[in-house]
Coordinates of N, CA and C and ligand atoms in Angstrom, one line a residue:
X16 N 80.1 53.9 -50.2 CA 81.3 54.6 -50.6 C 82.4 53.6 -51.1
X17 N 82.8 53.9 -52.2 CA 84.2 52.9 -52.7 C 85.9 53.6 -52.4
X18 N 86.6 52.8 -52.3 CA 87.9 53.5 -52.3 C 88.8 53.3 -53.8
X19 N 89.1 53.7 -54.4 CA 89.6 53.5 -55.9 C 91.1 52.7 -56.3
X20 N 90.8 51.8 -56.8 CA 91.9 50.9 -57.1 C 92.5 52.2 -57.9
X21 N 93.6 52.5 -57.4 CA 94.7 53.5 -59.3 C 95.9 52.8 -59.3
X22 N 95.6 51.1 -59.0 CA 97.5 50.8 -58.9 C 97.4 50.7 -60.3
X23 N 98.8 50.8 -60.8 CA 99.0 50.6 -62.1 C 98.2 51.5 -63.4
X24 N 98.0 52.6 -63.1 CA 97.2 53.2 -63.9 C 98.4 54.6 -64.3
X25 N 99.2 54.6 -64.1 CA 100.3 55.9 -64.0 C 99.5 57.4 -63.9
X26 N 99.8 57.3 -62.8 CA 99.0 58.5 -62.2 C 100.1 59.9 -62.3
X27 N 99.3 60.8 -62.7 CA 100.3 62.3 -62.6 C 100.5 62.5 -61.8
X28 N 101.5 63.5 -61.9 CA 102.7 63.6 -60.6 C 101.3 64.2 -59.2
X29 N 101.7 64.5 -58.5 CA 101.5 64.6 -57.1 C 101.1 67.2 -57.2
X30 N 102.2 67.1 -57.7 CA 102.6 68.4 -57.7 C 101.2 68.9 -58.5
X31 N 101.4 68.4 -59.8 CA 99.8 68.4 -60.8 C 98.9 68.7 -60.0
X32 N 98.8 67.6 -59.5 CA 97.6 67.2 -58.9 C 97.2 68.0 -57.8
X33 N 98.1 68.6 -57.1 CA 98.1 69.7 -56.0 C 97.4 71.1 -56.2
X34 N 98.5 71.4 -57.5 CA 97.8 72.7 -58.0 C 96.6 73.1 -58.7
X35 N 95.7 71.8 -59.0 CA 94.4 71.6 -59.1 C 93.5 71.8 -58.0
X36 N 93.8 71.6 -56.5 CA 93.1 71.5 -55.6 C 93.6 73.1 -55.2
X37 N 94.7 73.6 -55.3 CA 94.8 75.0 -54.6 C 94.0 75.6 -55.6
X38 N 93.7 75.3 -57.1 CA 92.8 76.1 -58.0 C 91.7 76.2 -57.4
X39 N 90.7 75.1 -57.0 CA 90.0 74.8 -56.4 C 89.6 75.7 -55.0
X40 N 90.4 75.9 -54.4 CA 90.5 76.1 -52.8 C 90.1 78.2 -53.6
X41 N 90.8 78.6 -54.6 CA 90.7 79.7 -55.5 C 89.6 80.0 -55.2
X42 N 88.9 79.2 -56.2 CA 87.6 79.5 -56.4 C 86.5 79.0 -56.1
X43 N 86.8 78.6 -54.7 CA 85.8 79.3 -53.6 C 85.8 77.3 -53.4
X44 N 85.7 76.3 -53.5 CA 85.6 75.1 -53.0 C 85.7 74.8 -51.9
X45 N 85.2 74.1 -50.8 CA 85.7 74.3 -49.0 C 85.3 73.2 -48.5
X46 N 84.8 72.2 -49.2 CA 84.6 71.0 -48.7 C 85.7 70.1 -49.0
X47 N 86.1 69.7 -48.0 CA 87.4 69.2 -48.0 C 87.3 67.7 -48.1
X48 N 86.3 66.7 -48.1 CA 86.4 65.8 -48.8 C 86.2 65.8 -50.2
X49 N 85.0 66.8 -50.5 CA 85.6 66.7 -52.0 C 86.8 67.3 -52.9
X50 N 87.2 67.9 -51.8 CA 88.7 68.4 -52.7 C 89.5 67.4 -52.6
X51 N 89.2 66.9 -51.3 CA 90.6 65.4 -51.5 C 90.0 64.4 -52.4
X52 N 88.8 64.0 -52.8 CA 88.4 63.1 -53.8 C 89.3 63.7 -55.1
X53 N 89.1 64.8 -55.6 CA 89.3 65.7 -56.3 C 90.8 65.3 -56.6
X54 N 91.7 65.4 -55.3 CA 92.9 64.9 -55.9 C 93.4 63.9 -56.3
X55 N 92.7 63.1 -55.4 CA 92.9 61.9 -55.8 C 92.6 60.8 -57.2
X56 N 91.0 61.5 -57.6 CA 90.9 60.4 -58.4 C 91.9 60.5 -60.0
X57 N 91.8 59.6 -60.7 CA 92.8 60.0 -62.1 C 92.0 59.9 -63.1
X58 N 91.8 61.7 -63.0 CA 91.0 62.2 -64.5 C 91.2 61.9 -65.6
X59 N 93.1 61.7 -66.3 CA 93.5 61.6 -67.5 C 93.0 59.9 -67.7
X60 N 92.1 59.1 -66.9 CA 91.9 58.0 -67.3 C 90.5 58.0 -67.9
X61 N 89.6 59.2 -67.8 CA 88.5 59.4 -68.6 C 88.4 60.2 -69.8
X62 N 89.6 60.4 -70.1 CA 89.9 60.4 -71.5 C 90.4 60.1 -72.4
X63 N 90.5 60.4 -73.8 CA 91.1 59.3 -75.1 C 92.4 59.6 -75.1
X64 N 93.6 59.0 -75.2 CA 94.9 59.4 -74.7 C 95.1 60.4 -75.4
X65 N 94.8 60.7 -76.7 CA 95.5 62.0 -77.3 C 95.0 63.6 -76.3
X66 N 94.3 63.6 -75.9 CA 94.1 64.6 -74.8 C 94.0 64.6 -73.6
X67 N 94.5 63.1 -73.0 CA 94.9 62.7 -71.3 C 95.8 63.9 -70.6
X68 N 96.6 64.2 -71.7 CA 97.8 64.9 -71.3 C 96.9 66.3 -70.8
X69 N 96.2 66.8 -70.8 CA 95.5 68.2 -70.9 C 94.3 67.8 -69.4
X70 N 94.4 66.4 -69.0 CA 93.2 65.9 -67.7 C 93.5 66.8 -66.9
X71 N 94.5 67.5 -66.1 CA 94.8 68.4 -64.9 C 94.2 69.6 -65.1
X72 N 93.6 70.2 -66.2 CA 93.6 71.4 -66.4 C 92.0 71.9 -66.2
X73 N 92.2 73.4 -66.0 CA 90.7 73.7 -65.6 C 89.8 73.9 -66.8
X74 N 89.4 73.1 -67.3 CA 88.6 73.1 -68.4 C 88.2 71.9 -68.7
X75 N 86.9 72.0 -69.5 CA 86.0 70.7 -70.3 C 86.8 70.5 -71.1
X76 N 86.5 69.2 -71.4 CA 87.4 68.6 -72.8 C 86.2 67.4 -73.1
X77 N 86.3 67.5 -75.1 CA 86.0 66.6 -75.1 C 86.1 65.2 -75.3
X78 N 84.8 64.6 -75.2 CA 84.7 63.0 -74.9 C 83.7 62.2 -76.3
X79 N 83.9 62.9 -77.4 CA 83.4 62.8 -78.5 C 81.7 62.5 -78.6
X80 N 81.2 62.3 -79.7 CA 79.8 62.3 -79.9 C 79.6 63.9 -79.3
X81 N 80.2 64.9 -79.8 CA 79.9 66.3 -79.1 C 79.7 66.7 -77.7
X82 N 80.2 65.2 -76.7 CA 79.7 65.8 -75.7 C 81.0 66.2 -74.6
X83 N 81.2 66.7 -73.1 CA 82.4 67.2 -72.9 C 82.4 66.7 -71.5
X84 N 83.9 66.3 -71.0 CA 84.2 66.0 -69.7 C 83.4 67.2 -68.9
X85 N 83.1 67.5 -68.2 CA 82.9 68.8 -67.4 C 84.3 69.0 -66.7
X86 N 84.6 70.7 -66.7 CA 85.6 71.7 -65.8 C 85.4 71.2 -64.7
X87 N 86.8 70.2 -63.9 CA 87.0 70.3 -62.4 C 86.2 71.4 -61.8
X88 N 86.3 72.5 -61.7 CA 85.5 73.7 -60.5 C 84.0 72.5 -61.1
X89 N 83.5 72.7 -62.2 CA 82.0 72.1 -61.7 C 81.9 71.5 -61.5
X90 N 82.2 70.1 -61.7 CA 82.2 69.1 -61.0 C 82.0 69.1 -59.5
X91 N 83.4 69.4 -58.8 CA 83.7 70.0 -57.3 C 82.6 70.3 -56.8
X92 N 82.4 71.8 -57.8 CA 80.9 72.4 -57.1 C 79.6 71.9 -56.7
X93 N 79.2 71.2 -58.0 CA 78.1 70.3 -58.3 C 77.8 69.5 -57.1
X94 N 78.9 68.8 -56.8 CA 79.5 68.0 -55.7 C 79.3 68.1 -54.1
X95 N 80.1 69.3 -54.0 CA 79.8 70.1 -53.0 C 78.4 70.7 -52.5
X96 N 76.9 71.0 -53.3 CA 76.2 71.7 -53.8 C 75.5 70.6 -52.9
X97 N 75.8 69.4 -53.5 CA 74.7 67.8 -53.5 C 74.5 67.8 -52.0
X98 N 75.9 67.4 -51.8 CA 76.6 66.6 -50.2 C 75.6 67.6 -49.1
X99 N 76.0 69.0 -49.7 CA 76.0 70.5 -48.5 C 74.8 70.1 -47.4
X100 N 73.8 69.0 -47.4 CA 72.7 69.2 -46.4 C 73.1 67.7 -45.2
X101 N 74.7 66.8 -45.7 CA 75.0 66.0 -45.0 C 74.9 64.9 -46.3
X102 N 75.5 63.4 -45.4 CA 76.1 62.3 -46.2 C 74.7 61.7 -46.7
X103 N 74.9 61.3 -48.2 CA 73.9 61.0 -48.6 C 74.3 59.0 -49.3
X104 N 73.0 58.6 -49.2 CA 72.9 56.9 -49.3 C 72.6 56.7 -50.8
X105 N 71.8 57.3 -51.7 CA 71.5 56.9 -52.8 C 71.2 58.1 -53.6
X106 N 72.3 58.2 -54.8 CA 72.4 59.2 -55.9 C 72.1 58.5 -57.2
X107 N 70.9 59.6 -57.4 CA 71.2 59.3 -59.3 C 71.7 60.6 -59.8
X108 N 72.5 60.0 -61.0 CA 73.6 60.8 -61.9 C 72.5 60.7 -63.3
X109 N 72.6 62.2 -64.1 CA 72.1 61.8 -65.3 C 72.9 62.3 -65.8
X110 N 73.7 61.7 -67.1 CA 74.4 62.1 -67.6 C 75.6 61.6 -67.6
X111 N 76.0 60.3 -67.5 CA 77.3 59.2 -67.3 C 78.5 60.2 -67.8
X112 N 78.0 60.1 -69.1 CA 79.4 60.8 -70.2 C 80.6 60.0 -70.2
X113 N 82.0 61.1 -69.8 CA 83.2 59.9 -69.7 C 83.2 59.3 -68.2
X114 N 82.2 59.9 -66.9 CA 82.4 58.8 -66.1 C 82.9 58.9 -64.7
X115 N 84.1 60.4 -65.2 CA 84.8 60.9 -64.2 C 83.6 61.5 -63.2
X116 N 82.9 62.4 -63.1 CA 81.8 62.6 -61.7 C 80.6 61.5 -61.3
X117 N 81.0 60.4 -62.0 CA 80.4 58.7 -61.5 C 81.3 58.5 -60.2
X118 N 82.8 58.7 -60.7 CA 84.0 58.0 -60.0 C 83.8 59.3 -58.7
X119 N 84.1 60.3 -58.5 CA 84.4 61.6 -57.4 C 83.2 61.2 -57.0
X120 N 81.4 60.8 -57.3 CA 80.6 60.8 -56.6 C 80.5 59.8 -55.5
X121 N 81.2 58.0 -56.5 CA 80.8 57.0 -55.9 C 81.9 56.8 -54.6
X122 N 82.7 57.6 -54.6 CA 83.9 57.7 -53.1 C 83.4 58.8 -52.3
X123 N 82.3 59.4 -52.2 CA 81.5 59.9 -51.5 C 80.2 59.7 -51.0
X124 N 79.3 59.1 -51.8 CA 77.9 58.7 -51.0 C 77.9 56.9 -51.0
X125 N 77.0 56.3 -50.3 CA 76.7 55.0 -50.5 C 76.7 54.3 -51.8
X126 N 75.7 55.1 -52.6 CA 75.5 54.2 -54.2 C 75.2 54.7 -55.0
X127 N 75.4 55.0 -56.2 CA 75.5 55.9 -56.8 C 74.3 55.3 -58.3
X128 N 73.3 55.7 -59.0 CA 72.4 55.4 -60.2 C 72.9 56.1 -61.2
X129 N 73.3 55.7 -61.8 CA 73.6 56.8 -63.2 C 73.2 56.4 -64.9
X130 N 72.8 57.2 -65.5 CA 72.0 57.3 -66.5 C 72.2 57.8 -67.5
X131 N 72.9 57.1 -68.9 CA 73.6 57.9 -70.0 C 72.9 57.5 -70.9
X132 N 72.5 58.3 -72.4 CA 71.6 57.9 -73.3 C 72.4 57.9 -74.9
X133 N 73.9 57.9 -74.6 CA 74.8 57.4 -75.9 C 75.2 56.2 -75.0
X134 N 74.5 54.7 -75.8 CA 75.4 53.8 -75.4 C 77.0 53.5 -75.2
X135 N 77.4 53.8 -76.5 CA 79.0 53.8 -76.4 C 80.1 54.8 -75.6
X136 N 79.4 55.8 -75.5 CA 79.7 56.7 -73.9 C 80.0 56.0 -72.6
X137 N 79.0 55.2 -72.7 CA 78.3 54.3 -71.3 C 79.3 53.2 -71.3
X138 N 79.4 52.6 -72.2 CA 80.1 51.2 -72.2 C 81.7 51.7 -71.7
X139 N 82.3 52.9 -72.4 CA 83.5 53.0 -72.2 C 83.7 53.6 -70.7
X140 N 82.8 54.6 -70.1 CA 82.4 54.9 -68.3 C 82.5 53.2 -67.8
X141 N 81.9 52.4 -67.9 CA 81.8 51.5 -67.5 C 83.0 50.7 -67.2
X142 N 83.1 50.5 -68.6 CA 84.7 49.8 -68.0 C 86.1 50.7 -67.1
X143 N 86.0 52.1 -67.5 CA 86.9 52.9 -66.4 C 86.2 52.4 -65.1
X144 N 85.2 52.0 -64.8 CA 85.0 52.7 -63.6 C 84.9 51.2 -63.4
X145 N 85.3 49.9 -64.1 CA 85.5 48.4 -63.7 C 87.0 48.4 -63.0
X146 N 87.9 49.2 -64.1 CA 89.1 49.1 -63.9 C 89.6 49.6 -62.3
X147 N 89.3 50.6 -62.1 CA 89.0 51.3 -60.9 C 88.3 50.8 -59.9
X148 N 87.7 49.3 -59.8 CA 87.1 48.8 -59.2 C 86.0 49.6 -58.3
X149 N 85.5 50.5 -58.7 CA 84.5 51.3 -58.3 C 83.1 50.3 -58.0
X150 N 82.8 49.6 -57.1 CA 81.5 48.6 -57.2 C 80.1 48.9 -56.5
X151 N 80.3 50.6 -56.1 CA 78.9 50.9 -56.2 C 78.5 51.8 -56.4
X152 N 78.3 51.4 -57.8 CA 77.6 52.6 -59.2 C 77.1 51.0 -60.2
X153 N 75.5 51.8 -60.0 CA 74.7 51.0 -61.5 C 73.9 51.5 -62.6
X154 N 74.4 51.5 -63.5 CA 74.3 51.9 -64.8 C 72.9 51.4 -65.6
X155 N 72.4 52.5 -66.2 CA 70.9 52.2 -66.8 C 71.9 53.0 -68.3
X156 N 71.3 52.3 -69.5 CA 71.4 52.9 -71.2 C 69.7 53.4 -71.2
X157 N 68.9 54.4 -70.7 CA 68.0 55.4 -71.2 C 68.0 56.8 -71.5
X158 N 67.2 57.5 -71.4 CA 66.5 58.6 -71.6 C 66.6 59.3 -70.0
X159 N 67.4 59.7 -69.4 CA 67.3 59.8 -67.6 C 66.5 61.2 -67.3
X160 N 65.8 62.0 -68.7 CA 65.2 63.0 -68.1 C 63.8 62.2 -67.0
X161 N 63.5 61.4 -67.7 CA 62.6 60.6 -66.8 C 63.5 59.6 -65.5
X162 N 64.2 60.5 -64.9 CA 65.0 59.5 -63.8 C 65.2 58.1 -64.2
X163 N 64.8 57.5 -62.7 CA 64.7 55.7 -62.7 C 64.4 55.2 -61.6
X164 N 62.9 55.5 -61.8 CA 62.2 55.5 -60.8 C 62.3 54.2 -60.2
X165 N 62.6 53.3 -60.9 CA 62.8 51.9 -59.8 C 63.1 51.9 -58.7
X166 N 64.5 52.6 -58.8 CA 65.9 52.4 -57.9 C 65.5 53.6 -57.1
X167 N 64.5 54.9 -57.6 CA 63.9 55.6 -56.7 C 63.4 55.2 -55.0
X168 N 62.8 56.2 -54.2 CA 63.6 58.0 -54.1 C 65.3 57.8 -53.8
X169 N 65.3 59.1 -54.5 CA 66.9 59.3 -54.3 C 67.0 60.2 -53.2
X170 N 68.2 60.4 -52.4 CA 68.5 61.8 -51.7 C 69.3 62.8 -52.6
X171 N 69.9 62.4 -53.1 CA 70.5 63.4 -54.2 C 70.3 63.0 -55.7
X172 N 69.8 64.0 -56.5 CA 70.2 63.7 -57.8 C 71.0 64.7 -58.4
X173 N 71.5 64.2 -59.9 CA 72.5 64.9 -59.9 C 72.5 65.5 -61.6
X174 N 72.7 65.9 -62.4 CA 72.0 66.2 -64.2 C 73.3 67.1 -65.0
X175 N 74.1 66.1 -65.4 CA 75.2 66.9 -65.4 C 74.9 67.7 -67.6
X176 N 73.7 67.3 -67.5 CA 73.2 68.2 -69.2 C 72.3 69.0 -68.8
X177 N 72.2 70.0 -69.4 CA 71.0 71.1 -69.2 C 69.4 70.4 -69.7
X178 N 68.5 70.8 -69.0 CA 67.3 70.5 -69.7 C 66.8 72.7 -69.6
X179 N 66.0 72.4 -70.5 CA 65.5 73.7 -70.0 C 64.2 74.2 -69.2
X180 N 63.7 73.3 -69.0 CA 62.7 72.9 -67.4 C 63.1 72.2 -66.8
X181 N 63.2 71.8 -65.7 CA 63.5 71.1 -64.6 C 62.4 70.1 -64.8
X182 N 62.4 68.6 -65.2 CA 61.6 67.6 -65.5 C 61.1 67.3 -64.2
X183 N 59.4 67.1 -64.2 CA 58.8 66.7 -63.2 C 59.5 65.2 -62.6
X184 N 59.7 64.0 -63.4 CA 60.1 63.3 -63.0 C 61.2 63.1 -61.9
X185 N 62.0 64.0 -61.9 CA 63.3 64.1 -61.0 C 62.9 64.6 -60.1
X186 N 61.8 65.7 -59.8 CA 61.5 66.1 -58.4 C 60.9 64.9 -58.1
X187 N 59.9 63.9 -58.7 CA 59.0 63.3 -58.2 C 60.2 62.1 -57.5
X188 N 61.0 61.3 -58.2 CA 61.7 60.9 -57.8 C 63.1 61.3 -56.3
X189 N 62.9 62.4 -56.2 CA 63.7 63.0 -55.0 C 62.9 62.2 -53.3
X190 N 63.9 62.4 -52.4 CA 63.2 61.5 -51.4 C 62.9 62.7 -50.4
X191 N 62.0 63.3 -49.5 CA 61.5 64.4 -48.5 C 63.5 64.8 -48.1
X192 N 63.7 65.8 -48.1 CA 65.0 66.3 -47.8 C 65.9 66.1 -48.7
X193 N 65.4 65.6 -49.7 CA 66.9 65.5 -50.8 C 66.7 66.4 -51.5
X194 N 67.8 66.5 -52.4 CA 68.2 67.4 -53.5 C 68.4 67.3 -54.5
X195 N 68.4 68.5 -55.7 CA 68.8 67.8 -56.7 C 69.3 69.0 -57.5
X196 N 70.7 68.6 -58.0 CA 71.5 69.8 -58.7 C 71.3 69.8 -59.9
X197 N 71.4 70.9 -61.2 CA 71.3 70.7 -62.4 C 71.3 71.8 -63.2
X198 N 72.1 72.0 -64.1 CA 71.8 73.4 -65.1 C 70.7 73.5 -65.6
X199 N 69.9 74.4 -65.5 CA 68.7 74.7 -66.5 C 68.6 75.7 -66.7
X200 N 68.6 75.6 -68.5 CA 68.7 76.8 -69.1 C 68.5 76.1 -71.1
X201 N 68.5 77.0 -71.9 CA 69.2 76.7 -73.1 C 70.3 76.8 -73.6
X202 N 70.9 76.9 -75.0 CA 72.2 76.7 -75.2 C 73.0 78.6 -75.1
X203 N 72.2 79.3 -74.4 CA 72.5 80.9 -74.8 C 73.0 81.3 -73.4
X204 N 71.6 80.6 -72.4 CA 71.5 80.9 -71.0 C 71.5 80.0 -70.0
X205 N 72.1 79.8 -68.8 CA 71.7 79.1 -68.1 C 72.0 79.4 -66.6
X206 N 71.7 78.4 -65.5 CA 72.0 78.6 -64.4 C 71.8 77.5 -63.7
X207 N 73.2 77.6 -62.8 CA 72.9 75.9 -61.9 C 72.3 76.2 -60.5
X208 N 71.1 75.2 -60.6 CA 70.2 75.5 -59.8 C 70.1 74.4 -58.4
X209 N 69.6 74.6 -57.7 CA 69.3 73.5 -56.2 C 68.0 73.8 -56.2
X210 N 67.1 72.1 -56.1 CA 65.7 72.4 -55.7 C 65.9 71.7 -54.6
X211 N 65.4 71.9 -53.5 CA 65.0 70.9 -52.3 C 63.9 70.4 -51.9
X212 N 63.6 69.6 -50.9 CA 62.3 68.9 -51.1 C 62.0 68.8 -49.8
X213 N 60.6 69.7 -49.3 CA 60.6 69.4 -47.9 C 59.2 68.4 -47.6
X214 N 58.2 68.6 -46.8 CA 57.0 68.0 -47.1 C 56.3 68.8 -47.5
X215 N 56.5 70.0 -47.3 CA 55.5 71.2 -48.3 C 55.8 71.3 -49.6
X216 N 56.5 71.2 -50.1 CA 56.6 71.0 -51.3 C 58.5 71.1 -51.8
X217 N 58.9 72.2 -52.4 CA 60.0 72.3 -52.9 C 60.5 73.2 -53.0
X218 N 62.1 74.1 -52.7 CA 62.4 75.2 -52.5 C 63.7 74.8 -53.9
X219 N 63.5 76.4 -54.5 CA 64.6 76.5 -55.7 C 65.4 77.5 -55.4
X220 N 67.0 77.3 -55.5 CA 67.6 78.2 -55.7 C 68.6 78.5 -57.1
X221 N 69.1 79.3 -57.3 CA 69.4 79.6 -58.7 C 71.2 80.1 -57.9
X222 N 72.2 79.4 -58.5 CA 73.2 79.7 -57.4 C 74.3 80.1 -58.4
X223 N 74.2 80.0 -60.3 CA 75.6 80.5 -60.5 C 75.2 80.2 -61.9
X224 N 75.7 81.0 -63.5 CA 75.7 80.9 -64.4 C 76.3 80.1 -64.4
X225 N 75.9 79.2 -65.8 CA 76.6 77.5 -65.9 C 76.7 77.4 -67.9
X226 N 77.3 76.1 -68.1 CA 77.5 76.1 -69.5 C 77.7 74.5 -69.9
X227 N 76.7 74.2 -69.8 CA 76.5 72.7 -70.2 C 75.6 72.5 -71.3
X228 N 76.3 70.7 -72.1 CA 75.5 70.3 -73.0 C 74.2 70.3 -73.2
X229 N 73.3 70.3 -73.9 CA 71.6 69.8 -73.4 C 71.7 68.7 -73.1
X230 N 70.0 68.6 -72.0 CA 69.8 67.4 -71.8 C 68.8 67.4 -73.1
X231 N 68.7 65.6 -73.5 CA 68.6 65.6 -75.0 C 67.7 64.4 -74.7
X232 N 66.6 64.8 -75.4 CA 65.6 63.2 -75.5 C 66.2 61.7 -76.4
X233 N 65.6 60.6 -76.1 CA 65.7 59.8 -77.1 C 67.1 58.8 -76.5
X234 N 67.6 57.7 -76.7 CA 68.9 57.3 -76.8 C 69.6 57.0 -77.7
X235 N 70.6 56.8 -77.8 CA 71.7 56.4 -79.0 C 72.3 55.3 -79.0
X236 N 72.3 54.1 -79.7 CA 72.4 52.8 -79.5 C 73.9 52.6 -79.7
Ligands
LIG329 N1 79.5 64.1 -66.1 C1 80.0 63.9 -67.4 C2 79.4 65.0 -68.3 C3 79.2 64.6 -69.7 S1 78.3 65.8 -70.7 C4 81.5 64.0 -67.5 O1 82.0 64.7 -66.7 O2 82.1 63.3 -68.3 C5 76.6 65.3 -70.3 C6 76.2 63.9 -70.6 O3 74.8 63.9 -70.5 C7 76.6 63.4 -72.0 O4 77.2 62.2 -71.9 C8 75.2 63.2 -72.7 O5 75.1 62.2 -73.6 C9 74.3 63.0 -71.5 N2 72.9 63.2 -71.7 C10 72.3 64.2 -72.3 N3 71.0 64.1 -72.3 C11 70.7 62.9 -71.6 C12 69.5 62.3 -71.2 N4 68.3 62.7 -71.5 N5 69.6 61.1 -70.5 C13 70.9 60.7 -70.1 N6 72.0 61.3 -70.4 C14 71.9 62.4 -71.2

């Protein structure tokens, strides 16, 4: 777990930041460490200034190359979703993007893997999350529908792009009791799902219509 440098970052007022978490508390959120991560971390730093001003609000925004911050509630949820079976040691993240559910994950579990396949995405995550002194999260530039198996089993993984199968590689990479959250669906339909992993095999549940980018083969240099 890290604790987040924000000195010097001009952080939004307190009040902002409040009414984000009572949003939260709204719509149905109840894990109270991730709501206090939630308030704490500073989202308008994972964005490009001309739409920083808009970080508090409940909604995606984007982070260009077509792709989008994810909505606070999903994030939260996602979050919430992971943690729910107790504190977890080793997460992989697919899906880096701008960076912000790198930062809310890595002040929650031990260590955090994460896996973006637009380099320049990745590089600018990176440095937010230097600045932030965030020092345990490590960054792979591939393809993360095939995980990373190195740094494999995980207890939580986490897929913040849709695939529309659940890639074998991510179950195979889960560790006996972990989890792994993720939209799956196409660009019409979807749903965010939880698979678990016992020694018999694996239990799915399908827990809420969702609206994420695809997950996308190939990487972008
Ligand atoms: N958690 C991010 C969400 C970004 S959107 C945030 O809140 O900012 C989803 C991200 O998944 C995008 O950055 C996209 O480039 C990435 N992505 C899509 N397919 C991928 C793949 N196969 N491997 C790794 N990352 C992928």
């Amino acid at each position: 777990m890290t604790k987040l440098n924000i000195n010097g970052i001009g952080m939004t007022s307190q009040r902002t930041r409040d009414r984000l978490v009572e949003r939260l508390l709204d719509q149905g959120i109840k894990n109270f460490e991730v709501l206090d991560v939630m308030r704490t971390t500073p989202r308008h730093i994972f964005l490009d200034e001309a739409l920083a001003h808009r970080a508090y609000e409940d909604a995606s925004l984007p982070i260009g190359f077509q792709q989008t911050l994810s909505q606070p509630y999903i994030v939260a949820r996602m979050t919430e979703l992971l943690l729910a079976s107790g504190p977890l040691t080793r997460v992989l993240e697919v899906g880096t993007g701008s960076g912000f559910q790198t930062a809310v994950l890595a002040q929650l579990v031990d260590k955090v893997y994460s896996v973006e396949r637009i380099k320049p995405l990745q590089d600018k995550a990176r440095e937010r999350l230097r600045l932030l002194k965030a020092r345990n999260i490590h960054f792979k530039h591939a393809n993360g529908e095939f995980g990373w198996s190195e740094r494999g089993p995980y207890d939580g993984i986490i897929s913040t792009a849709a695939p529309e199968r659940i890639p074998s590689e991510l179950i195979d990479q889960l560790a006996i009791g972990g989890r792994l959250v993720l939209p799956v669906g196409d660009n019409r339909e979807q749903q965010l799902t939880v698979v678990e992993k016992n020694e018999h095999g694996v239990v799915t549940s399908i827990i809420e219509p969702a609206f994420f980018v695809p997950l996308k083969s190939g990487v972008i240099r």
